[in-house]
Amino acid sequence: MLESIQISDFALIDSLSLDFEEGLTVLSGETGAGKSILIGALSFLLGGKGGTEVVRAGAQEARVSGTFFLTARHKEARQWLEEHGIEIEDDRVLLKRYVKESGRSGAWIQGQPVTRSDLAAFSSFLVDIHGQHEHQSLLRVSEHRRFLDAYAGLTAETEAFTALYSQLVESRRQLEELNLSEADRDRRIELLSFALEEIEAAQLKAAEEEELVAEEQRLTQFEEIYSALDRATAILCGGHDDAGFSVVAAMKKAQGAMEQAAAVDKGLSPLSSRVESSFYELSDLADELKAYLQGLTFEPGRLEEVQERLALLFKLKKKYASSVQAPLAEVIQYAESARQELETLSNSQENRAAMEQATAQLEQQVYAAAKNLSEKRRAAIGSMSQEVQEVLSHLGMKGARFVVSIKEKPESAGGVMQRCGPYGMDDIEFLISANTGSPEKPLAKIASGGEISRVMLALKTILAESDTVDTLVFDEIDTGIGGEVSVAVGAHLKKLAEKCQIFCITHVASIAVCADNQMKIAKNSDLTSTVTQVSAISGQQRVEEIARMLSGDSAGADALDYARSLLDKYGRRG
């Protein structure tokens, strides 16, 4: 359910923060006060269209945010968040969206940036808006199957079918790979065989490139290395460059001197020990440097070998790795993949036969499951149509006929197997005839906003227990109705609000009195600007608003008395 919404600089709203409750919430106000602006802001938050035209005059950006509480019914919403790596906190999700005067826009779910289409996809699990705005799932033919499955109790069975259908799609994909033409297969085998032979002949080792690069550097700078080591050895051991001076010999003399001093002053013993340790460390170091220097030889032929090997590695990486900068391990991995693919291609005849058999079995299972699903759907459409028509009759559409059209998808090109989709073999669409004698046509083509809202109200009434979308917004539901019909509409809204959260924009008092909560929308103007304001009303304020809706007079004694009587009979004043 929608717990709160914050709106800044959206159309005529400068700053607005509202908290919402469960049950039926009615939005009322004078004509032109901006009731639809509030619904427009909610639609914008849910991923609906909204450009620079929604930015309030004089402002730099329009911004809307809202918090939703996810119940156990929101399985699809929770699954969507999990698939997109978005975590829920305390069963609540925060949505944000803005659009700047420059046209730049952005959207977030739980602080994670998302696209407008992602925002709309997620929010479709949370809210249905019915009226002149977007988010009307009833107008999307693709959603009609979901309504029918929910009514017939087939949602879980359809999900299982979708999983089975996905297995068939994957099996067909694998079979298609196996069914390469013989010429293509032979060419592929030849290409892979050459690559594998070339890589295996090189006898690659994963870390050898780094070792070769280091060795090449040593060989190309041999003279610099030898000269530096020779100087270091001469300094430590004495040599031609330093007129016989030796650091090791000097440290030996220093050691003897420190021993004499320590024999007289015991306090110098630690320093004497350190000089002795330094002498031995320098002596060992000098011996190791002399040994390294004596073993240092230059092999002109080895440098050529190293450079040829590096050139070969470069060539192999250029052909079989993602780039010449890639690690040599990619070439080794390519060889392993080529070996596995060669084995698969070499055994393609056996694999093809087994895959064809497995695919054929899956096709039979999918067809049988789709047929069974279709039969169950067809068994439910009569009662569903009847129940919707009964509700519509109470809602002022006595002559309306509601029809659930179900047709099998056309056969595949081969004509052997009925073509199925991820939800079965059925094309499902809701048709309606709003008046006696008129033919049934698609909802979107013949129904007004008020009729669409009442059809949705009827559907939501019969699906109250199973529907996963638990926040509904009805705009224009009171179009063309009054008297007993409006009372019936209010009663249906109130009953449905026991199962979900409902917002309803209405001008009709007999609908408004059924609400659990009422909010008044007003437009205030001064010499410089016009602002839409929204406030929750209760007690005497609500009585006065109902009186205004009844007669246009919020202060007349008769209107106030009638308003109180309606609230006592159908709703509550608080």
Coordinates of C-alpha atoms in Angstrom, one line a residue:
M1 CA 0.0 0.0 0.0
L2 CA 1.0 3.6 -0.5
E3 CA 2.0 5.0 2.9
S4 CA 3.1 8.5 2.0
I5 CA 3.9 10.9 -0.9
Q6 CA 6.0 14.0 -1.2
I7 CA 5.5 16.4 -4.1
S8 CA 7.5 19.5 -4.9
D9 CA 6.9 22.0 -7.7
F10 CA 4.7 19.7 -9.7
A11 CA 2.1 21.6 -11.9
L12 CA 0.2 23.8 -9.4
I13 CA 1.6 22.0 -6.3
D14 CA 4.5 23.9 -4.7
S15 CA 5.2 21.6 -1.7
L16 CA 3.0 18.8 -0.4
S17 CA 3.5 15.9 2.0
L18 CA 0.7 13.4 2.7
D19 CA 0.4 10.3 4.7
F20 CA -2.2 7.7 3.8
E21 CA -4.1 5.0 5.6
E22 CA -5.7 1.7 4.6
G23 CA -9.2 1.4 3.3
L24 CA -11.1 3.8 1.0
T25 CA -9.7 7.4 0.7
V26 CA -11.8 9.9 -1.2
L27 CA -10.4 13.0 -2.8
S28 CA -12.9 15.8 -3.3
G29 CA -12.9 19.5 -4.1
E30 CA -14.3 22.1 -6.3
T31 CA -14.1 21.6 -10.1
G32 CA -10.7 22.8 -11.3
A33 CA -9.2 22.6 -7.8
G34 CA -6.5 20.2 -9.0
K35 CA -7.7 16.8 -8.0
S36 CA -6.3 15.2 -11.2
I37 CA -3.0 16.9 -10.6
L38 CA -2.5 14.8 -7.5
I39 CA -3.2 11.6 -9.5
G40 CA -1.0 12.9 -12.2
A41 CA 1.9 13.3 -9.7
L42 CA 1.3 9.7 -8.5
S43 CA 1.3 8.5 -12.1
F44 CA 4.5 10.4 -12.7
L45 CA 6.1 8.7 -9.7
L46 CA 5.0 5.3 -11.0
G47 CA 6.8 5.8 -14.3
G48 CA 4.1 7.5 -16.3
K49 CA 4.9 10.2 -18.9
G50 CA 6.0 13.5 -17.7
G51 CA 8.1 16.2 -19.3
T52 CA 9.0 19.8 -18.6
E53 CA 5.3 20.7 -18.8
V54 CA 4.8 19.3 -15.2
V55 CA 7.4 21.7 -13.7
R56 CA 5.7 24.4 -11.8
A57 CA 6.1 27.9 -13.3
G58 CA 9.1 29.6 -11.9
A59 CA 10.6 26.4 -10.5
Q60 CA 13.7 24.6 -11.7
E61 CA 12.5 21.0 -11.3
A62 CA 9.5 18.9 -10.3
R63 CA 10.1 16.1 -7.8
V64 CA 7.9 13.3 -6.4
S65 CA 8.7 10.6 -4.0
G66 CA 6.6 7.9 -2.2
T67 CA 6.9 5.1 0.2
F68 CA 5.2 1.8 -0.3
F69 CA 4.6 -1.0 2.2
L70 CA 4.9 -4.5 0.7
T71 CA 2.7 -7.2 2.1
A72 CA 2.9 -10.9 1.6
R73 CA 0.7 -10.5 -1.5
H74 CA 3.5 -8.6 -3.4
K75 CA 5.3 -11.8 -4.5
E76 CA 5.9 -10.5 -8.0
A77 CA 7.2 -7.1 -6.7
R78 CA 9.6 -8.8 -4.3
Q79 CA 10.8 -11.1 -7.1
W80 CA 11.4 -8.2 -9.4
L81 CA 13.5 -6.4 -6.8
E82 CA 15.5 -9.5 -6.1
E83 CA 16.2 -10.0 -9.8
H84 CA 17.5 -6.4 -10.0
G85 CA 19.6 -6.6 -6.9
I86 CA 17.5 -4.1 -4.9
E87 CA 17.1 -4.8 -1.2
I88 CA 13.9 -4.1 0.8
E89 CA 14.1 -2.4 4.2
D90 CA 11.4 -3.2 6.8
D91 CA 9.1 -4.3 4.0
R92 CA 9.2 -0.8 2.6
V93 CA 10.3 0.6 -0.8
L94 CA 11.0 4.2 -1.6
L95 CA 10.5 5.5 -5.1
K96 CA 11.8 8.9 -6.3
R97 CA 11.5 10.7 -9.7
Y98 CA 12.3 14.2 -10.9
V99 CA 12.3 16.2 -14.1
K100 CA 14.2 19.4 -14.6
E101 CA 13.1 22.5 -16.5
S102 CA 16.0 21.6 -19.0
G103 CA 14.3 18.3 -19.7
R104 CA 16.8 16.2 -17.7
S105 CA 15.2 13.5 -15.5
G106 CA 16.0 10.7 -13.2
A107 CA 14.3 7.9 -11.2
W108 CA 15.3 5.7 -8.2
I109 CA 14.1 2.6 -6.4
Q110 CA 15.5 2.4 -2.9
G111 CA 18.2 4.8 -3.9
Q112 CA 19.3 2.8 -7.0
P113 CA 19.0 4.6 -10.3
V114 CA 16.6 3.0 -12.8
T115 CA 15.1 3.8 -16.1
R116 CA 11.5 5.1 -16.5
S117 CA 10.5 1.7 -18.1
D118 CA 12.0 -0.2 -15.1
L119 CA 10.1 2.1 -12.7
A120 CA 6.9 1.5 -14.6
A121 CA 7.5 -2.2 -14.7
F122 CA 8.0 -2.5 -11.0
S123 CA 5.2 -0.1 -9.9
S124 CA 2.7 -2.1 -12.1
F125 CA 2.9 -4.7 -9.3
L126 CA 1.9 -2.0 -6.7
V127 CA -0.8 0.3 -8.1
D128 CA -3.5 0.3 -10.8
I129 CA -4.8 3.8 -11.9
H130 CA -8.1 3.8 -13.7
G131 CA -9.4 6.9 -15.4
Q132 CA -7.8 9.4 -17.7
H133 CA -4.2 8.6 -16.7
E134 CA -1.8 5.8 -17.5
H135 CA -1.3 2.5 -15.6
Q136 CA -4.6 1.2 -16.7
S137 CA -3.8 -2.5 -16.8
L138 CA -7.4 -3.2 -18.0
L139 CA -6.5 -1.5 -21.4
R140 CA -3.5 -3.7 -21.9
V141 CA -4.7 -6.9 -23.6
S142 CA -1.6 -8.7 -22.4
E143 CA -2.9 -8.3 -18.8
H144 CA -6.3 -9.9 -19.5
R145 CA -4.9 -13.3 -19.4
R146 CA -3.5 -12.5 -15.9
F147 CA -7.0 -11.5 -14.7
L148 CA -8.6 -14.6 -16.0
D149 CA -5.9 -16.9 -14.5
A150 CA -6.3 -15.1 -11.1
Y151 CA -10.1 -15.6 -11.3
A152 CA -9.8 -19.3 -12.2
G153 CA -7.0 -20.0 -9.7
L154 CA -4.5 -20.8 -12.4
T155 CA -1.7 -18.4 -11.6
A156 CA 0.6 -21.0 -10.1
E157 CA -0.2 -23.5 -12.9
T158 CA 0.6 -20.8 -15.5
E159 CA 3.9 -20.1 -13.8
A160 CA 4.8 -23.8 -13.9
F161 CA 3.8 -23.9 -17.6
T162 CA 6.1 -20.8 -18.3
A163 CA 9.0 -22.7 -16.7
L164 CA 8.3 -25.8 -18.9
Y165 CA 8.0 -23.6 -22.0
S166 CA 11.4 -22.0 -21.2
Q167 CA 12.9 -25.5 -21.1
L168 CA 11.5 -26.2 -24.6
V169 CA 12.8 -22.9 -25.9
E170 CA 16.3 -23.7 -24.6
S171 CA 16.1 -27.3 -26.0
R172 CA 15.1 -25.9 -29.4
R173 CA 18.0 -23.4 -29.3
Q174 CA 20.5 -26.2 -28.6
L175 CA 19.0 -28.4 -31.4
E176 CA 19.3 -25.5 -33.8
E177 CA 23.0 -25.2 -33.0
L178 CA 23.4 -28.9 -33.7
N179 CA 21.5 -28.6 -36.9
L180 CA 24.2 -26.6 -38.7
S181 CA 24.6 -27.6 -42.3
E182 CA 27.3 -30.2 -43.0
A183 CA 29.4 -27.6 -44.8
D184 CA 29.2 -25.2 -41.9
R185 CA 30.0 -28.0 -39.5
D186 CA 33.0 -29.1 -41.5
R187 CA 34.3 -25.5 -41.8
R188 CA 33.9 -25.0 -38.1
I189 CA 35.7 -28.3 -37.4
E190 CA 38.6 -27.3 -39.7
L191 CA 38.9 -23.8 -38.1
L192 CA 38.8 -25.2 -34.5
S193 CA 41.3 -28.0 -35.4
F194 CA 43.8 -25.6 -36.8
A195 CA 43.5 -23.2 -33.8
L196 CA 43.9 -26.1 -31.4
E197 CA 46.9 -27.5 -33.2
E198 CA 48.6 -24.1 -33.3
I199 CA 48.0 -23.4 -29.6
E200 CA 49.0 -26.9 -28.5
A201 CA 52.2 -26.8 -30.6
A202 CA 53.2 -23.6 -28.7
Q203 CA 53.0 -25.6 -25.3
L204 CA 52.0 -22.5 -23.4
K205 CA 52.3 -21.9 -19.7
A206 CA 50.1 -19.4 -18.0
A207 CA 52.9 -17.3 -16.3
E208 CA 55.6 -17.6 -18.9
E209 CA 54.9 -14.3 -20.6
E210 CA 55.8 -12.3 -17.5
E211 CA 58.9 -14.4 -17.0
L212 CA 60.0 -13.8 -20.6
V213 CA 59.5 -10.1 -20.4
A214 CA 61.6 -9.9 -17.3
E215 CA 64.3 -12.0 -18.9
E216 CA 64.3 -9.9 -22.1
Q217 CA 64.8 -6.8 -20.0
R218 CA 67.8 -8.4 -18.2
L219 CA 69.4 -9.5 -21.5
T220 CA 68.9 -6.2 -23.3
Q221 CA 70.5 -4.2 -20.4
F222 CA 73.2 -6.7 -19.5
E223 CA 76.0 -4.2 -19.6
E224 CA 74.3 -1.8 -17.2
I225 CA 73.6 -4.6 -14.8
Y226 CA 77.1 -6.0 -14.9
S227 CA 78.7 -2.6 -14.5
A228 CA 76.6 -1.7 -11.5
L229 CA 77.2 -5.1 -9.8
D230 CA 81.0 -4.8 -10.5
R231 CA 81.1 -1.3 -8.8
A232 CA 79.1 -2.5 -5.8
T233 CA 81.4 -5.5 -5.4
A234 CA 84.5 -3.3 -5.6
I235 CA 83.2 -1.0 -2.9
L236 CA 82.4 -3.9 -0.6
C237 CA 85.5 -6.0 -1.2
G238 CA 88.1 -3.5 -2.5
G239 CA 89.0 -3.1 -6.2
H240 CA 90.5 -1.0 -8.9
D241 CA 87.9 1.8 -8.7
D242 CA 88.5 2.7 -5.1
A243 CA 92.3 2.4 -4.7
G244 CA 92.0 -0.8 -2.7
F245 CA 89.4 0.5 -0.2
S246 CA 87.1 -2.2 1.2
V247 CA 84.0 -1.7 3.2
V248 CA 84.2 -5.2 4.6
A249 CA 87.8 -4.7 5.6
A250 CA 87.0 -1.4 7.3
M251 CA 84.1 -3.1 9.2
K252 CA 86.5 -5.8 10.3
K253 CA 88.8 -3.1 11.8
A254 CA 85.8 -1.4 13.4
Q255 CA 84.7 -4.7 15.0
G256 CA 88.2 -5.1 16.6
A257 CA 88.1 -1.6 17.9
M258 CA 84.7 -2.0 19.4
E259 CA 85.7 -5.2 21.1
Q260 CA 88.6 -3.5 22.9
A261 CA 86.3 -0.6 24.0
A262 CA 83.6 -3.0 25.2
A263 CA 86.2 -4.9 27.3
V264 CA 86.8 -1.7 29.3
D265 CA 83.2 -0.4 29.3
K266 CA 80.6 -3.1 29.5
G267 CA 77.9 -0.5 28.5
L268 CA 79.3 -0.6 24.9
S269 CA 78.7 -4.3 24.5
P270 CA 75.4 -3.9 22.7
L271 CA 77.0 -1.5 20.2
S272 CA 79.9 -3.9 19.8
S273 CA 77.5 -6.7 19.0
R274 CA 75.7 -4.6 16.4
V275 CA 79.0 -3.7 14.7
E276 CA 79.9 -7.4 14.7
S277 CA 76.5 -8.3 13.1
S278 CA 77.0 -5.6 10.5
F279 CA 80.4 -7.0 9.6
Y280 CA 79.1 -10.5 9.1
E281 CA 76.1 -9.3 7.1
L282 CA 78.3 -7.2 4.8
S283 CA 80.7 -10.1 4.4
D284 CA 77.9 -12.4 3.4
L285 CA 76.5 -9.9 1.0
A286 CA 79.9 -9.3 -0.6
D287 CA 80.3 -13.1 -1.1
E288 CA 76.8 -13.4 -2.7
L289 CA 77.5 -10.4 -5.1
K290 CA 80.8 -11.9 -6.2
A291 CA 79.2 -15.3 -6.9
Y292 CA 76.4 -13.7 -8.8
L293 CA 78.8 -11.5 -10.8
Q294 CA 81.0 -14.5 -11.6
G295 CA 78.0 -16.4 -12.9
L296 CA 76.7 -13.5 -15.0
T297 CA 77.2 -14.3 -18.6
F298 CA 75.7 -12.9 -21.8
E299 CA 74.3 -15.3 -24.4
P300 CA 73.4 -13.4 -27.6
G301 CA 71.5 -16.4 -28.9
R302 CA 69.2 -16.5 -25.8
L303 CA 68.0 -12.9 -26.4
E304 CA 66.9 -13.9 -29.9
E305 CA 65.1 -16.9 -28.5
V306 CA 63.2 -14.9 -25.9
Q307 CA 62.2 -12.3 -28.4
E308 CA 61.0 -14.9 -30.9
R309 CA 58.9 -16.6 -28.2
L310 CA 57.3 -13.2 -27.2
A311 CA 56.5 -12.6 -30.8
L312 CA 54.7 -16.0 -31.0
L313 CA 52.7 -15.2 -27.8
F314 CA 51.7 -11.8 -29.2
K315 CA 50.5 -13.5 -32.4
L316 CA 48.5 -16.1 -30.5
K317 CA 46.9 -13.5 -28.3
K318 CA 46.0 -11.3 -31.3
K319 CA 44.2 -14.3 -32.9
Y320 CA 42.6 -16.1 -29.9
A321 CA 42.4 -13.6 -27.0
S322 CA 40.2 -10.6 -26.5
S323 CA 43.2 -8.3 -27.1
V324 CA 47.0 -8.3 -27.2
Q325 CA 47.0 -6.9 -23.7
A326 CA 44.9 -9.8 -22.4
P327 CA 46.6 -12.5 -20.2
L328 CA 48.0 -15.6 -21.9
A329 CA 45.4 -17.6 -19.9
E330 CA 42.7 -16.5 -22.4
V331 CA 44.5 -18.3 -25.2
I332 CA 44.8 -21.4 -23.1
Q333 CA 41.1 -21.1 -22.3
Y334 CA 40.2 -20.7 -26.0
A335 CA 42.1 -23.9 -26.7
E336 CA 40.0 -25.7 -24.0
S337 CA 36.7 -24.4 -25.4
A338 CA 37.8 -25.4 -28.9
R339 CA 38.6 -28.9 -27.7
Q340 CA 35.1 -29.2 -26.1
E341 CA 33.3 -27.8 -29.2
L342 CA 35.2 -30.2 -31.4
E343 CA 34.1 -33.1 -29.3
T344 CA 30.5 -31.9 -29.5
L345 CA 30.7 -31.4 -33.3
S346 CA 32.4 -34.7 -33.8
N347 CA 29.6 -36.4 -31.9
S348 CA 26.9 -34.2 -33.4
Q349 CA 25.0 -37.1 -35.1
E350 CA 24.5 -38.9 -31.8
N351 CA 23.9 -35.6 -29.9
R352 CA 21.4 -34.5 -32.6
A353 CA 19.3 -37.7 -32.3
A354 CA 19.2 -37.5 -28.5
M355 CA 18.4 -33.8 -28.6
E356 CA 15.6 -34.3 -31.2
Q357 CA 14.0 -36.9 -29.1
A358 CA 14.3 -34.8 -25.9
T359 CA 12.8 -31.8 -27.8
A360 CA 10.0 -33.8 -29.2
Q361 CA 9.1 -35.1 -25.7
L362 CA 9.2 -31.5 -24.3
E363 CA 6.9 -30.4 -27.2
Q364 CA 4.4 -33.0 -26.3
Q365 CA 4.5 -32.0 -22.6
V366 CA 4.2 -28.3 -23.4
Y367 CA 1.3 -29.0 -25.8
A368 CA -0.5 -31.2 -23.2
A369 CA 0.0 -28.7 -20.5
A370 CA -1.2 -25.8 -22.7
K371 CA -4.3 -27.8 -23.7
N372 CA -5.1 -28.6 -20.1
L373 CA -4.6 -24.9 -19.1
S374 CA -6.8 -23.8 -22.0
E375 CA -9.6 -26.1 -21.0
K376 CA -9.6 -24.8 -17.5
R377 CA -9.6 -21.2 -18.7
R378 CA -12.6 -22.0 -21.0
A379 CA -14.4 -23.6 -18.1
A380 CA -14.1 -20.4 -16.1
I381 CA -14.9 -17.7 -18.7
G382 CA -18.7 -18.2 -18.4
S383 CA -18.9 -17.7 -14.7
M384 CA -16.4 -14.8 -14.8
S385 CA -18.5 -13.0 -17.5
Q386 CA -21.6 -13.6 -15.5
E387 CA -20.2 -12.3 -12.2
V388 CA -18.7 -9.2 -13.9
Q389 CA -22.1 -8.4 -15.6
E390 CA -24.0 -8.8 -12.3
V391 CA -21.7 -6.3 -10.6
L392 CA -21.8 -3.9 -13.6
S393 CA -25.6 -4.1 -13.5
H394 CA -25.5 -2.8 -9.9
L395 CA -23.0 -0.1 -11.0
G396 CA -25.4 1.5 -13.5
M397 CA -24.5 -0.6 -16.6
K398 CA -27.6 -2.8 -16.7
G399 CA -27.4 -3.4 -20.5
A400 CA -23.7 -4.1 -20.5
R401 CA -22.4 -7.5 -21.7
F402 CA -18.9 -8.5 -20.7
V403 CA -17.3 -11.3 -22.7
V404 CA -14.0 -13.1 -22.2
S405 CA -12.8 -13.9 -25.7
I406 CA -10.4 -16.9 -25.9
K407 CA -8.9 -18.1 -29.1
E408 CA -6.2 -20.6 -29.9
K409 CA -3.0 -19.1 -31.3
P410 CA -2.5 -19.9 -35.0
E411 CA -0.6 -23.1 -35.9
S412 CA 3.1 -23.0 -36.7
A413 CA 4.3 -23.0 -40.3
G414 CA 4.7 -26.8 -40.4
G415 CA 1.1 -27.2 -39.1
V416 CA 2.2 -30.2 -37.0
M417 CA 2.3 -28.6 -33.5
Q418 CA 0.0 -25.9 -32.1
R419 CA 2.2 -22.9 -31.5
C420 CA 2.4 -21.9 -27.9
G421 CA 3.6 -18.9 -26.1
P422 CA 5.1 -18.6 -22.6
Y423 CA 1.6 -18.5 -21.1
G424 CA -0.1 -21.2 -23.1
M425 CA -1.9 -21.5 -26.4
D426 CA -4.6 -18.9 -25.8
D427 CA -5.1 -15.3 -27.0
I428 CA -7.3 -13.8 -24.3
E429 CA -9.1 -10.4 -24.6
F430 CA -12.0 -8.8 -22.7
L431 CA -14.8 -7.4 -24.9
I432 CA -17.7 -5.3 -23.8
S433 CA -21.0 -4.0 -25.1
A434 CA -22.0 -1.1 -23.0
N435 CA -25.5 -0.8 -24.4
T436 CA -28.2 -3.3 -25.3
G437 CA -28.0 -4.2 -29.0
S438 CA -24.5 -3.0 -29.5
P439 CA -21.8 -5.6 -30.6
E440 CA -19.0 -6.6 -28.2
K441 CA -15.8 -4.7 -28.9
P442 CA -12.4 -4.3 -27.2
L443 CA -12.6 -2.3 -24.0
A444 CA -10.2 0.4 -25.3
K445 CA -12.3 1.2 -28.3
I446 CA -15.7 1.7 -26.9
A447 CA -15.5 2.3 -23.1
S448 CA -15.3 5.8 -21.5
G449 CA -13.1 6.5 -18.6
G450 CA -16.1 6.1 -16.2
E451 CA -17.1 2.8 -17.8
I452 CA -13.5 1.5 -17.7
S453 CA -13.3 2.3 -14.0
R454 CA -16.5 0.5 -13.3
V455 CA -15.4 -2.6 -15.3
M456 CA -12.2 -2.6 -13.3
L457 CA -14.2 -2.1 -10.1
A458 CA -16.3 -5.2 -11.0
L459 CA -13.2 -7.2 -11.8
K460 CA -11.4 -6.2 -8.6
T461 CA -14.5 -7.1 -6.6
I462 CA -14.6 -10.7 -7.9
L463 CA -10.8 -10.9 -7.6
A464 CA -10.4 -9.3 -4.2
E465 CA -8.9 -12.4 -2.6
S466 CA -6.4 -13.3 -5.3
D467 CA -5.2 -10.0 -6.8
T468 CA -1.6 -9.0 -6.0
V469 CA -2.1 -5.3 -6.8
D470 CA -3.5 -3.9 -3.6
T471 CA -3.6 -0.1 -4.3
L472 CA -6.2 1.1 -6.7
V473 CA -6.9 4.6 -7.9
F474 CA -10.3 5.4 -9.5
D475 CA -10.7 8.6 -11.4
E476 CA -13.9 9.5 -13.3
I477 CA -15.7 6.5 -11.8
D478 CA -18.8 8.7 -11.1
T479 CA -19.1 9.9 -14.7
G480 CA -22.7 9.7 -15.9
I481 CA -24.1 8.2 -12.7
G482 CA -26.2 9.4 -9.8
G483 CA -28.9 8.4 -7.4
E484 CA -29.0 4.7 -6.5
V485 CA -26.2 3.8 -8.8
S486 CA -23.8 6.1 -7.1
V487 CA -24.8 4.6 -3.8
A488 CA -24.0 1.1 -5.2
V489 CA -20.7 2.3 -6.5
G490 CA -19.8 3.7 -3.1
A491 CA -20.9 0.4 -1.4
H492 CA -18.7 -1.6 -3.8
L493 CA -15.7 0.6 -3.2
K494 CA -16.2 0.3 0.5
K495 CA -16.4 -3.5 0.3
L496 CA -13.4 -3.7 -1.9
A497 CA -11.5 -1.5 0.4
E498 CA -11.6 -4.2 3.0
K499 CA -9.2 -6.2 0.9
C500 CA -7.0 -3.4 -0.5
Q501 CA -6.2 0.3 -0.4
I502 CA -8.4 2.5 -2.7
F503 CA -8.2 6.2 -3.7
C504 CA -11.2 7.7 -5.5
I505 CA -11.7 11.1 -7.0
T506 CA -15.4 11.9 -6.9
H507 CA -17.8 14.8 -7.1
V508 CA -20.7 12.6 -5.8
A509 CA -21.5 12.8 -2.1
S510 CA -23.1 9.4 -1.9
I511 CA -19.7 7.9 -2.9
A512 CA -17.7 10.2 -0.7
V513 CA -19.7 9.3 2.5
C514 CA -18.6 5.7 2.2
A515 CA -14.9 6.6 2.6
D516 CA -12.8 5.7 5.6
N517 CA -10.7 8.8 4.9
Q518 CA -11.4 12.0 3.0
M519 CA -9.0 14.6 1.7
K520 CA -10.1 18.0 0.4
I521 CA -8.3 19.6 -2.6
A522 CA -8.4 23.3 -2.9
K523 CA -6.8 25.9 -5.2
N524 CA -5.7 29.2 -3.7
S525 CA -4.6 32.2 -5.8
D526 CA -3.0 35.5 -5.1
L527 CA -1.7 38.3 -7.3
T528 CA 1.5 36.3 -8.2
S529 CA 0.6 32.6 -8.2
T530 CA -2.0 29.8 -8.0
V531 CA -1.3 26.8 -5.7
T532 CA -3.1 23.5 -5.2
Q533 CA -3.3 22.4 -1.5
V534 CA -4.5 19.0 -0.1
S535 CA -5.6 18.4 3.5
A536 CA -7.2 15.5 5.4
I537 CA -10.6 16.4 6.8
S538 CA -12.7 14.9 9.6
G539 CA -15.4 15.8 12.0
Q540 CA -17.3 19.0 11.2
Q541 CA -14.9 19.8 8.2
R542 CA -16.0 16.6 6.5
V543 CA -19.7 17.3 7.2
E544 CA -19.3 20.7 5.6
E545 CA -17.5 19.2 2.6
I546 CA -20.2 16.6 2.1
A547 CA -22.8 19.3 2.3
R548 CA -21.0 21.3 -0.4
M549 CA -21.0 18.2 -2.6
L550 CA -24.7 17.8 -2.1
S551 CA -25.9 21.3 -2.7
G552 CA -23.0 23.6 -3.3
D553 CA -23.7 25.1 0.2
S554 CA -21.4 24.1 3.0
A555 CA -23.2 26.3 5.6
G556 CA -26.9 25.6 5.0
A557 CA -28.6 23.9 7.9
D558 CA -30.6 21.5 5.6
A559 CA -27.5 20.5 3.7
L560 CA -25.5 20.0 6.9
D561 CA -28.2 17.8 8.4
Y562 CA -28.5 15.7 5.3
A563 CA -24.7 15.3 5.2
R564 CA -24.7 14.1 8.8
S565 CA -27.4 11.6 8.1
L566 CA -25.5 10.2 5.1
L567 CA -22.3 9.9 7.0
D568 CA -24.2 8.2 9.9
K569 CA -25.8 5.8 7.4
Y570 CA -23.0 4.9 5.0
G571 CA -19.7 5.9 6.6
R572 CA -18.1 7.7 9.5
R573 CA -17.5 11.4 10.2
G574 CA -14.0 10.9 11.7

